[in-house]
Coordinates of C-alpha atoms in Angstrom, one line a residue:
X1 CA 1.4 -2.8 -35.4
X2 CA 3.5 -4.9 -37.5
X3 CA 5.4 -8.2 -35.8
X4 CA 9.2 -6.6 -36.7
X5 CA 8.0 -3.4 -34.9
X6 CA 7.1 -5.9 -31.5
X7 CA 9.6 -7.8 -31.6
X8 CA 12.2 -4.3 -31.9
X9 CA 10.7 -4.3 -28.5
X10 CA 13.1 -4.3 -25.5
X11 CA 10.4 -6.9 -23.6
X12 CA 12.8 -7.8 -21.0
X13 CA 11.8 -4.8 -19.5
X14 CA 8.7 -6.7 -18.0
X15 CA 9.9 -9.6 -17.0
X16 CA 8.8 -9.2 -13.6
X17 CA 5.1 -8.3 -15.2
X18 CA 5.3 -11.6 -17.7
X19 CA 6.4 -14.0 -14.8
X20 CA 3.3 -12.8 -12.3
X21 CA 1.2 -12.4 -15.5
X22 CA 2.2 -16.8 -16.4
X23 CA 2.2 -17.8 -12.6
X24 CA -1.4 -16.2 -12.3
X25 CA -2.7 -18.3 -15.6
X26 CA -0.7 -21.3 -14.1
X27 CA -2.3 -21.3 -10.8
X28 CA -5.9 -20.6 -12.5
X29 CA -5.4 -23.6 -14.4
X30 CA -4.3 -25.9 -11.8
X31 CA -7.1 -25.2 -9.8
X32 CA -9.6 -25.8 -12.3
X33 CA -7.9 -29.5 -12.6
X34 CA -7.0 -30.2 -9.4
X35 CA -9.2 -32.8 -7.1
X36 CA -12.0 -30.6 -5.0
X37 CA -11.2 -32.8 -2.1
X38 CA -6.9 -31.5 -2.6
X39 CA -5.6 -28.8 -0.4
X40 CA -5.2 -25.9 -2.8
X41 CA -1.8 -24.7 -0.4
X42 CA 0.6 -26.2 -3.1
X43 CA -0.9 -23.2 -5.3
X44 CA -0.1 -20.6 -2.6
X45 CA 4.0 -22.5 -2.8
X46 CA 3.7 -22.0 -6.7
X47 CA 2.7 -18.7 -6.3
X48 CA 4.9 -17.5 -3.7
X49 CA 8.1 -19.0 -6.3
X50 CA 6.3 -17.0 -8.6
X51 CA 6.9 -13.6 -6.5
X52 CA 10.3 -14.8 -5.5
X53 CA 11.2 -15.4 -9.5
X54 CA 9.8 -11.8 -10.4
X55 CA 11.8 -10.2 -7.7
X56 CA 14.7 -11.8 -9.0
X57 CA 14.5 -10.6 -12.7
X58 CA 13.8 -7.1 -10.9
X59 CA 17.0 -7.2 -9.3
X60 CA 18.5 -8.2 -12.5
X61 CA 16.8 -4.9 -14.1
X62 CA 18.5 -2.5 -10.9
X63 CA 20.9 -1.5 -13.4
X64 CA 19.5 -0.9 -16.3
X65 CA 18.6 2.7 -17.8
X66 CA 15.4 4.2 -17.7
X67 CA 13.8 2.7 -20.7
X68 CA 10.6 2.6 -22.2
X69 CA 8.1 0.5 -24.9
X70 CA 4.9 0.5 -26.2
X71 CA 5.1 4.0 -27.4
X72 CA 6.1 5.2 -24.0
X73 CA 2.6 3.4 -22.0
X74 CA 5.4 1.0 -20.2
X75 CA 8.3 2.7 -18.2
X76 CA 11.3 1.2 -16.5
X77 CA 12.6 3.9 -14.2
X78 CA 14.5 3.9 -10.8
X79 CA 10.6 4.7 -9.3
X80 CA 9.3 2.0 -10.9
X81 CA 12.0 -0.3 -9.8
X82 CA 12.0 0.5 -6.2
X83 CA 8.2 0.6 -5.9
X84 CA 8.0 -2.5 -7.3
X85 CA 10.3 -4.2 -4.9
X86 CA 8.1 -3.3 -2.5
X87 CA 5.3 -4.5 -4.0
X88 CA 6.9 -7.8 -4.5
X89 CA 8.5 -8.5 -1.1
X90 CA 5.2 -7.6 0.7
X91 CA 3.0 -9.9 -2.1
X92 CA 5.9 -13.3 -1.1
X93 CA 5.2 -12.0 2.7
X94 CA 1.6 -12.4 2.3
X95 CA 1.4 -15.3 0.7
X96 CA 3.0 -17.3 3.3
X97 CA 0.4 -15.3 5.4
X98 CA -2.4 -17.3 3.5
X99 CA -0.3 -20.4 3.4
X100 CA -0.8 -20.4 7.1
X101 CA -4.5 -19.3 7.4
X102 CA -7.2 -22.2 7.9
X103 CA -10.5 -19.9 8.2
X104 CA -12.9 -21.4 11.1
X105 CA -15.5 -22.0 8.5
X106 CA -13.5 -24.7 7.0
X107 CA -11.5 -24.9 3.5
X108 CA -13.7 -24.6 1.1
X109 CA -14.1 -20.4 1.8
X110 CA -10.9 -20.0 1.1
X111 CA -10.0 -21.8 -2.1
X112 CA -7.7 -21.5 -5.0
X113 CA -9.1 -18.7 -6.3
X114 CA -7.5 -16.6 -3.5
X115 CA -4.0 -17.4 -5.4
X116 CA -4.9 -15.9 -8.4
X117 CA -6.9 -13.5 -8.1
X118 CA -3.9 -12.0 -5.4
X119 CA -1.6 -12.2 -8.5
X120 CA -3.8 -10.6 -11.2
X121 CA -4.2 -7.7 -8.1
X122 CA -0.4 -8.1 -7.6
X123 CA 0.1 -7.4 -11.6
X124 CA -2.1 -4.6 -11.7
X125 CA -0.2 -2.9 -8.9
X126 CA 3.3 -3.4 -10.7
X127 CA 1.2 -2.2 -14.3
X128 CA 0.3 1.0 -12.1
X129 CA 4.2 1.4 -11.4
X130 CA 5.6 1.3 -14.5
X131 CA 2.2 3.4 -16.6
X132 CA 3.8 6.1 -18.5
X133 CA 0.3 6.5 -20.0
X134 CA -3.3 7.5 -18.1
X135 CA -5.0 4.2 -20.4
X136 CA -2.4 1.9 -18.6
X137 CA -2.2 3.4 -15.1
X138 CA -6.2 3.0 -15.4
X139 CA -5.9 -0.8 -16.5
X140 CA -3.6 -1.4 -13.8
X141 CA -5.6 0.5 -11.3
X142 CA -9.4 -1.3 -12.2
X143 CA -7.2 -4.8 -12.4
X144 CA -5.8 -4.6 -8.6
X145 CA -9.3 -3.3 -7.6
X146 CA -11.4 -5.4 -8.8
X147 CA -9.3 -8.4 -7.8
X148 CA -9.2 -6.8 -4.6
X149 CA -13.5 -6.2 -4.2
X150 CA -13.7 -10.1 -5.1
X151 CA -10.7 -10.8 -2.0
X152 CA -12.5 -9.0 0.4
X153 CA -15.5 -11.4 0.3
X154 CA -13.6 -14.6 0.0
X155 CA -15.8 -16.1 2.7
X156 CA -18.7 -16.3 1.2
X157 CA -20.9 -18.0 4.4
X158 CA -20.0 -14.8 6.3
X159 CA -22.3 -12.0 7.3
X160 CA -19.4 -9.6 7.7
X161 CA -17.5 -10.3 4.7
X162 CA -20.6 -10.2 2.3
X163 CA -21.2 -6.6 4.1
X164 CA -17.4 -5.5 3.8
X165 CA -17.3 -6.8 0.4
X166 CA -20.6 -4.8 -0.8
X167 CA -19.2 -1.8 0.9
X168 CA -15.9 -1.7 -0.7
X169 CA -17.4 -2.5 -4.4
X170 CA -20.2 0.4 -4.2
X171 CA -17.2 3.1 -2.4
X172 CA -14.4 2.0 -4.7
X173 CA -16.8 1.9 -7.7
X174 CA -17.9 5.8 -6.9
X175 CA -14.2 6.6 -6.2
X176 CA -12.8 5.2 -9.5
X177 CA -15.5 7.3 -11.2
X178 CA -14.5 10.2 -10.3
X179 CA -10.7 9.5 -10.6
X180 CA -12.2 8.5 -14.2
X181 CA -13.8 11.9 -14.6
X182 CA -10.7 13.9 -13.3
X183 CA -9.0 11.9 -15.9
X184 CA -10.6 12.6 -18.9
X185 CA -10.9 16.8 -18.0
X186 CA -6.6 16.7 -18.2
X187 CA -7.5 14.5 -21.5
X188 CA -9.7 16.9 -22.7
X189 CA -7.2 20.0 -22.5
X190 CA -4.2 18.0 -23.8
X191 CA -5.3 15.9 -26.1
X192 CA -3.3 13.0 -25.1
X193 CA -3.7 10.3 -22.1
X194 CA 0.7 10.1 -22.3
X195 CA 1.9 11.6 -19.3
X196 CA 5.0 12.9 -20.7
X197 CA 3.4 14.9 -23.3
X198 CA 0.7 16.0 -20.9
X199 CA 3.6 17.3 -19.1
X200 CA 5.0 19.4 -21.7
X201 CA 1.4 20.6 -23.1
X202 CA 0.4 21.7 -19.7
X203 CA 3.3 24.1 -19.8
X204 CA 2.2 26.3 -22.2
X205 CA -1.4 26.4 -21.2
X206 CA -2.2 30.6 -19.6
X207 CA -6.1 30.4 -20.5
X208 CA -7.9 31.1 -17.2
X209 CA -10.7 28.8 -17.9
X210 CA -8.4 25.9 -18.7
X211 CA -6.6 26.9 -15.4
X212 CA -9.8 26.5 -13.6
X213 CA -10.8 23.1 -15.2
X214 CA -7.1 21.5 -14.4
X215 CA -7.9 22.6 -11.2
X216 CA -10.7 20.7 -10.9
X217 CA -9.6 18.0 -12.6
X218 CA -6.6 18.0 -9.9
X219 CA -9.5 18.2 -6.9
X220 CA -11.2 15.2 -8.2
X221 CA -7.9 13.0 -8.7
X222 CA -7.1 13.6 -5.4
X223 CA -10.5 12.8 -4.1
X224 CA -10.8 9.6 -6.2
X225 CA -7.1 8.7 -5.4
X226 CA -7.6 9.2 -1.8
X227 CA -10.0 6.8 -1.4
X228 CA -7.5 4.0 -2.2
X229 CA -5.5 5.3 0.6
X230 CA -8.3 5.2 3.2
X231 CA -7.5 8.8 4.0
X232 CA -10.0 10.9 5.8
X233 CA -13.2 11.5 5.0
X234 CA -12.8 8.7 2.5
X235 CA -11.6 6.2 5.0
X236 CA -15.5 4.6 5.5
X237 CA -14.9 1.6 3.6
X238 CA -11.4 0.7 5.7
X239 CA -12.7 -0.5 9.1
X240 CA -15.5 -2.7 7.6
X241 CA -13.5 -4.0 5.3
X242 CA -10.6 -4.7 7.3
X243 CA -12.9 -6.9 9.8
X244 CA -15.1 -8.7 7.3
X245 CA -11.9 -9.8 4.8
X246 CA -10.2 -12.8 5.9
X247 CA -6.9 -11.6 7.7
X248 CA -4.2 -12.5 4.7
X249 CA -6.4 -9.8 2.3
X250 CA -6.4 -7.3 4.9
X251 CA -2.7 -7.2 5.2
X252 CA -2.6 -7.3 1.7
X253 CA -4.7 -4.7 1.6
X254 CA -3.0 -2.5 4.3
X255 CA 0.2 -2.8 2.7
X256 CA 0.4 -3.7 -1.2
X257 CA -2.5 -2.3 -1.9
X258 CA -1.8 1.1 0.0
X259 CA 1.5 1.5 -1.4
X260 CA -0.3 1.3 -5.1
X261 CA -2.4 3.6 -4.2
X262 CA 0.6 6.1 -3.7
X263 CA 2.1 5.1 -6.4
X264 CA -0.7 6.1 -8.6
X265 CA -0.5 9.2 -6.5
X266 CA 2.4 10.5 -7.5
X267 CA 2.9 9.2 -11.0
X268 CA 0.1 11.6 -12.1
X269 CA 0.8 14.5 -9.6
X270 CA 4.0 14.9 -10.1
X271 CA 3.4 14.1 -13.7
X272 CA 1.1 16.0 -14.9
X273 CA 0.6 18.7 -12.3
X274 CA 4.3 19.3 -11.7
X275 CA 4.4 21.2 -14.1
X276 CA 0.8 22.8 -15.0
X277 CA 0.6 26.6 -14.1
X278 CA -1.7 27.6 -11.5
X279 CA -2.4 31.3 -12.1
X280 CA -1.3 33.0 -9.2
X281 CA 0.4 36.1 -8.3
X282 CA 3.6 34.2 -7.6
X283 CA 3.6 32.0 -11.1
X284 CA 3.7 28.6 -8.7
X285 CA 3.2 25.2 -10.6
X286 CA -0.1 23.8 -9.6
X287 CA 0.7 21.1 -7.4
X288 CA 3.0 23.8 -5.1
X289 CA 0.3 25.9 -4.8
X290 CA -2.6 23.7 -4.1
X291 CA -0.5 21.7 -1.5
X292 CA -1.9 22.9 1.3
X293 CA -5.0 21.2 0.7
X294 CA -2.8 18.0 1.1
X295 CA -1.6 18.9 3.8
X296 CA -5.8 19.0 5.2
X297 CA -6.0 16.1 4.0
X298 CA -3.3 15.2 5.5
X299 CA -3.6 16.4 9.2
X300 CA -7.8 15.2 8.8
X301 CA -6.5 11.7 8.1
X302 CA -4.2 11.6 11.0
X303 CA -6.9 12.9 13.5
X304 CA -9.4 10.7 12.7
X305 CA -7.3 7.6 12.5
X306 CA -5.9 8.1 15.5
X307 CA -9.1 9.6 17.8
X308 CA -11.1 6.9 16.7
X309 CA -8.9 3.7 16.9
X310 CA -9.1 4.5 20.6
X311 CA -12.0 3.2 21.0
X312 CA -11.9 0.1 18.5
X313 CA -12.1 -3.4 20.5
X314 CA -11.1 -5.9 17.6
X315 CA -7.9 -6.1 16.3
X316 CA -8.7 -5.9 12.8
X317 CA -10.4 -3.0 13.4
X318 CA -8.2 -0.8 15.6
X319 CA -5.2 -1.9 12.4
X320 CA -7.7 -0.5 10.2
X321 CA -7.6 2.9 11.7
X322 CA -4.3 2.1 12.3
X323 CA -3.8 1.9 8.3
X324 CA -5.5 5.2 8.0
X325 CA -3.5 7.5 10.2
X326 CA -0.6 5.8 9.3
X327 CA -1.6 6.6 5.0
X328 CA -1.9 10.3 7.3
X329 CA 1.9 10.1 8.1
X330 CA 2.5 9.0 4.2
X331 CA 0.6 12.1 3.1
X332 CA 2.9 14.6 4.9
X333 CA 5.6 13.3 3.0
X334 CA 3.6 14.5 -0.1
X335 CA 2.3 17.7 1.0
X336 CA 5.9 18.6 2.4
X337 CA 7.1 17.9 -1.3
X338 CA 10.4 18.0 -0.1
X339 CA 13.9 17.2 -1.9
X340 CA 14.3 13.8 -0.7
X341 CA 10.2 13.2 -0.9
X342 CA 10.5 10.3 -2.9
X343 CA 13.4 8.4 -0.3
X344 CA 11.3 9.2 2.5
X345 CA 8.0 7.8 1.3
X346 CA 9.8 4.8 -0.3
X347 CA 11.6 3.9 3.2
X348 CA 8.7 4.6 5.4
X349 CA 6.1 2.7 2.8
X350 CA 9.3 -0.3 3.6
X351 CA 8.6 0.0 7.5
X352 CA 5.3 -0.4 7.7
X353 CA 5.5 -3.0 5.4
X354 CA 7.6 -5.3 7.8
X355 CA 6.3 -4.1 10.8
X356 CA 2.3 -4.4 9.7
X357 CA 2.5 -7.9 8.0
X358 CA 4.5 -9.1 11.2
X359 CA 1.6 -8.2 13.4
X360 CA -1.1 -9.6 11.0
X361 CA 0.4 -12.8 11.4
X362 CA 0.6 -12.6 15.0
X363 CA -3.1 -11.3 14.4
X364 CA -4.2 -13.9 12.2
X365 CA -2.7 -16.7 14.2
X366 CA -3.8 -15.4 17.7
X367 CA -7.8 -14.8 16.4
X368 CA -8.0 -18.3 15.0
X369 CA -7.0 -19.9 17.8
X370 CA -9.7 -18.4 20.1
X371 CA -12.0 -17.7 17.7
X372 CA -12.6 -13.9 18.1
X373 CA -11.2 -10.7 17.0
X374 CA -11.6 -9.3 20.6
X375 CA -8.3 -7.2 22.1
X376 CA -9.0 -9.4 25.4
X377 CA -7.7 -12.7 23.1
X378 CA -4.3 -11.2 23.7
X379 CA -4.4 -11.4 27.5
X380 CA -1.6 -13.1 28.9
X381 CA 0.1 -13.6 25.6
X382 CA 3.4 -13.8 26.9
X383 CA 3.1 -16.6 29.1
X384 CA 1.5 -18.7 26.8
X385 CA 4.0 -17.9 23.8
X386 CA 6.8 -15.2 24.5
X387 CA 8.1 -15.4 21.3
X388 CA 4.7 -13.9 20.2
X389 CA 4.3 -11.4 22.5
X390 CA 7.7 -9.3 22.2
X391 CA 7.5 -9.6 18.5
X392 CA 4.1 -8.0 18.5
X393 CA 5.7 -5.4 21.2
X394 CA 8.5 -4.7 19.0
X395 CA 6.1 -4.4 15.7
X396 CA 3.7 -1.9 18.2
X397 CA 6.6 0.9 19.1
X398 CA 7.6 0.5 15.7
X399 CA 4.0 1.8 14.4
X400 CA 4.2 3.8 17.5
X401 CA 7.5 5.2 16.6
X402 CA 9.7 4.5 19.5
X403 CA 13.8 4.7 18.7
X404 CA 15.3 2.0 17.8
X405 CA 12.9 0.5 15.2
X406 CA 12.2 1.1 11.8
X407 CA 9.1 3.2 12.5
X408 CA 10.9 5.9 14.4
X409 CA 13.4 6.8 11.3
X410 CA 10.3 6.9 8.9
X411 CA 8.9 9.5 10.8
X412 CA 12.0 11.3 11.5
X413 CA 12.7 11.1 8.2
X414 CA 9.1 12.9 7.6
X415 CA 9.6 15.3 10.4
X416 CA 12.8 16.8 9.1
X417 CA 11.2 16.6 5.1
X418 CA 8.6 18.8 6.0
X419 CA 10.1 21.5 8.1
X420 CA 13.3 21.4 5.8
X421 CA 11.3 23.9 3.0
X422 CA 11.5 27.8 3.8
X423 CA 8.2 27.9 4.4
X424 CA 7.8 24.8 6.9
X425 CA 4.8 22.8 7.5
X426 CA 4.4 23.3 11.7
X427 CA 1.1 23.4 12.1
X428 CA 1.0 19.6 10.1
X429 CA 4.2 18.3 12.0
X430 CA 2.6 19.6 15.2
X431 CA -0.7 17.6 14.4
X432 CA 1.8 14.7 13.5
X433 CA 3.1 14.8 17.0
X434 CA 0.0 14.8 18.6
X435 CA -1.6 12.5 17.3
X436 CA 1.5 10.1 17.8
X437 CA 1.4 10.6 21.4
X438 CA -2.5 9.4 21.2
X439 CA -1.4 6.7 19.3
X440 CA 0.6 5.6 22.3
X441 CA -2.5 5.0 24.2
X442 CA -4.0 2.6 22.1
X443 CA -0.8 0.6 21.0
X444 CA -0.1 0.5 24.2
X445 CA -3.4 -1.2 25.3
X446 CA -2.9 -4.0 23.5
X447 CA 0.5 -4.5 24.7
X448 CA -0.4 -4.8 28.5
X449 CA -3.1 -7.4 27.4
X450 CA -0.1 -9.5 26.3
X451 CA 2.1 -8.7 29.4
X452 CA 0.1 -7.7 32.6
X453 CA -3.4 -9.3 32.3
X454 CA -4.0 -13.2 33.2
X455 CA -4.5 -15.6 30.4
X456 CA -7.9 -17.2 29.9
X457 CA -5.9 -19.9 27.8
X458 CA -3.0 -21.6 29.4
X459 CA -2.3 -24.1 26.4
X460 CA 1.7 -23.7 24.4
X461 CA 0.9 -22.1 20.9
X462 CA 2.4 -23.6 18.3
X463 CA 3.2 -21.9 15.3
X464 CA 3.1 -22.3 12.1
X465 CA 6.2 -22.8 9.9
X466 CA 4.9 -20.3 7.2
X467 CA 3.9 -17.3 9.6
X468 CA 7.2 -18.1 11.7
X469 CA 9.2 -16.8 8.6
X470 CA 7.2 -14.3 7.9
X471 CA 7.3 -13.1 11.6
X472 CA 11.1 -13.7 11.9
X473 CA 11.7 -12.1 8.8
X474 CA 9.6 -8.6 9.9
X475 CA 11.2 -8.6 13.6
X476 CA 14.9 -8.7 11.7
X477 CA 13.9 -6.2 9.1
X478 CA 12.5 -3.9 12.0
X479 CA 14.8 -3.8 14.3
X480 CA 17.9 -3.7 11.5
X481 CA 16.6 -0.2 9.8
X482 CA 15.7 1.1 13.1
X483 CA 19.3 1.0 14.4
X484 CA 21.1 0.8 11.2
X485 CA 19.1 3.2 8.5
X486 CA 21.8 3.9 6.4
X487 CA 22.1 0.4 4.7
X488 CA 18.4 1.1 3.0
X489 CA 19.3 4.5 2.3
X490 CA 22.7 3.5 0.7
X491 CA 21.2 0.7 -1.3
X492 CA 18.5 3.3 -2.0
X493 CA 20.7 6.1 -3.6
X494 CA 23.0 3.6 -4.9
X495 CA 20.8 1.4 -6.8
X496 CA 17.9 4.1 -7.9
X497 CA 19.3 7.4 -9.2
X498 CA 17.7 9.1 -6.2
X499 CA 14.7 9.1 -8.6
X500 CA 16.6 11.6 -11.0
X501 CA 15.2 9.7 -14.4
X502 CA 11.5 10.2 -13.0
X503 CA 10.8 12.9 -15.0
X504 CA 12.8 12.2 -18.1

């Protein structure tokens, strides 16, 4: 490739990609320079102006067309662009998050390289948003993981991390292979890894046994893709992980990285199988008439999340099987493949985003000052910091899905997506419904620690200036969609095409 063909390139396309890409090379650089005895938090500030720069030049791209480079591996589309806004908002949320985090072992287990290595994850994530190409989804995919196995056992001098960490690197490496394997069987039969041409190969394809084999390619996808979502039965690595990583990478990892993870969901679903036949009597495209085995996977997920957070006595824990019936919820949405599927996943992945990095800075702030992960460290919360205490009420009937918070639209939203078809999903919204009542219980639990048992502690908290933004921030962003929806779903429809360019 010649330098007149690169530079016909339209490269402003990712500028959001090149800013995270320098910031992450900055940061790595100024740590390698900087004193050992310095606090590496200035690199946290230089990141998180990094984040706010990309989401800048992102908002400067709302209005341009879809476009793409690279020989179509790089796409700029109105998904791209409203994933990635995500992305970014939640990465400057949880940065602030580990601005404010001093781990009880001391500094040095929770150095520079956190910074970094967040940003590389970050970049992959946005890569994986953008991939118009299986090489590039794959590069973005193994860069956020990786960066993410290495997160997860930041402190190095604990037993729980080292476990967590070792966990998440043997499941993730198993699930990436056969995501890997998946891959190259839809490779195989096309003869291309770009996802538009896939597309328009797969159409012509009536052989029985390449039927069969995209079928199984379209099994193991989903398997290997479903581990990034922690949903059921590949949800093992979640609650170990969620303990053992220090708090800011598992709210990272509850909300960036899930929200890749669907990203890369759909991007090769609904790009490749959208349009691949299936066989069947009725001439259904493949991913309509293997949806109910979404839909399992779906009403699995939200069982076991659910049933088993009841009995979860840390925090971090009961979040992480939190996280998984929650990714439950987020799966509906997919197996319902309803017209506005796209709107509702993007504005429910939103909610949780605000609502679940709220509470982990509650979380994180509350653990450290007692020292343990225990429910019980919430007793009497509200006498010893009120602010505190309602916040983390409001955040828990937003997961919960009480009206008049974000978390109730979402799952309205996903309630009337899935019984809108002809053929409605009740069985799955009655298991959504049921197991959102059991959530109650456990939710619910940790609010009357905080409001009707006596504190052990009777000291003021003070918090943090870093976690009080990101707190404020999350309560205002909660309660605002909650009671006023439409100004997301306006800027949504306005701004994005409702997702009409996706599969130009």
């Amino acid at each position: 490739m010649d330098l007149e063909t690169l530079l016909s390139y339209e490269w402003g396309i990712m500028t959001p990609e090149l800013i995270i890409l320098g910031v992450a090379t900055a940061l790595s650089l100024m740590d390698l320079f900087m004193p050992k005895s310095q606090s590496r938090k200035i690199l946290g500030w230089v990141g998180f102006a990094g984040v706010l720069a990309a989401l800048v030049s992102l908002l400067g791209l709302i209005g341009h067309g879809p476009e793409s480079i690279l020989l179509d591996t790089f796409r700029l589309d109105s998904f791209a662009k409203a994933f990635k806004l995500l992305l970014l908002i939640g990465s400057a949320m949880v940065l602030l998050i580990a601005i404010g985090y001093e781990p009880n072992e001391g500094l040095e287990e929770f150095r520079g390289e956190f910074f970094y290595l967040f940003m590389a994850a970050l970049l992959g994530a946005m890569i994986m948003s953008s991939s118009g190409d299986l090489i590039t989804l794959f590069v973005g995919l193994e860069l956020l993981s990786i960066s993410s196995y290495i997160l997860a056992g930041m402190r190095k001098r604990n037993l729980h991390s080292n476990e967590s960490a070792m966990k998440y690197v043997i499941n993730g490496s198993i699930a990436t292979a056969i995501t890997l394997f998946g891959m190259s069987y839809v490779y195989g039969l096309t003869g291309t890894t770009n996802l538009k041409e896939m597309a328009g190969f797969l159409t012509s394809v009536y052989n029985e046994q390449h039927i069969y084999l995209l079928g199984l390619a379209f099994f193991m996808i989903v398997v290997g893709l479903s581990f990034k979502l922690a949903a059921a039965p590949f949800h093992m690595w979640a609650p170990d992980v969620y303990q053992g990583a220090p708090t800011p990478v598992t709210a990272f990892l509850s909300v960036v990285s899930k929200t890749a993870g669907f990203i890369i969901m759909i991007r090769i679903l609904f790009s490749i199988f959208a349009n691949a036949p299936s066989g069947d009597a009725q001439g259904l495209p493949m991913i309509l008439a293997l949806q109910d085995y979404i839909a399992f996977l779906a009403g699995a997920t939200m069982i076991i999340g659910n049933l088993i957070a009841l009995r979860q006595r840390n925090i971090k824990r009961l979040f992480a099987y939190s996280s998984i019936a929650q990714a439950g919820y987020l799966l509906v949405v997919i197996a319902s493949m309803s017209l506005f599927m796209f709107d509702t996943l993007w504005f429910y992945l939103g909610a949780y985003l605000f609502m679940n990095l709220g509470a982990f800075a509650i979380i994180q702030h509350v653990t450290h000052k007692s020292g343990s992960e225990d429910i019980s460290q919430f007793a009497g919360l509200y006498r010893r910091a009120p602010f505190l205490a309602i916040a983390m009420a409001i955040f828990l009937l937003s997961l919960a899905g009480i009206p008049g918070t974000a978390g109730f639209i979402g799952k309205l939203n996903i309630f009337m997506g899935a019984l809108v078809p002809s053929e409605g999903h009740y069985v799955l919204v009655s298991i959504m419904i049921a197991t959102t009542v059991v959530s109650y219980f456990y939710y619910f639990g940790v609010m009357v620690q905080m409001f009707f048992r006596p504190a052990g502690d009777t000291g003021k908290v003070k918090i943090p200036a870093a976690l009080t933004a990101v707190i404020g921030i999350s309560l205002a962003a909660t309660i605002l969609f909650g009671v006023a929806p439409n100004i997301a779903f306006d800027f949504l429809q306005g701004n994005f095409n409702q997702f009409t360019d996706f599969f130009q």
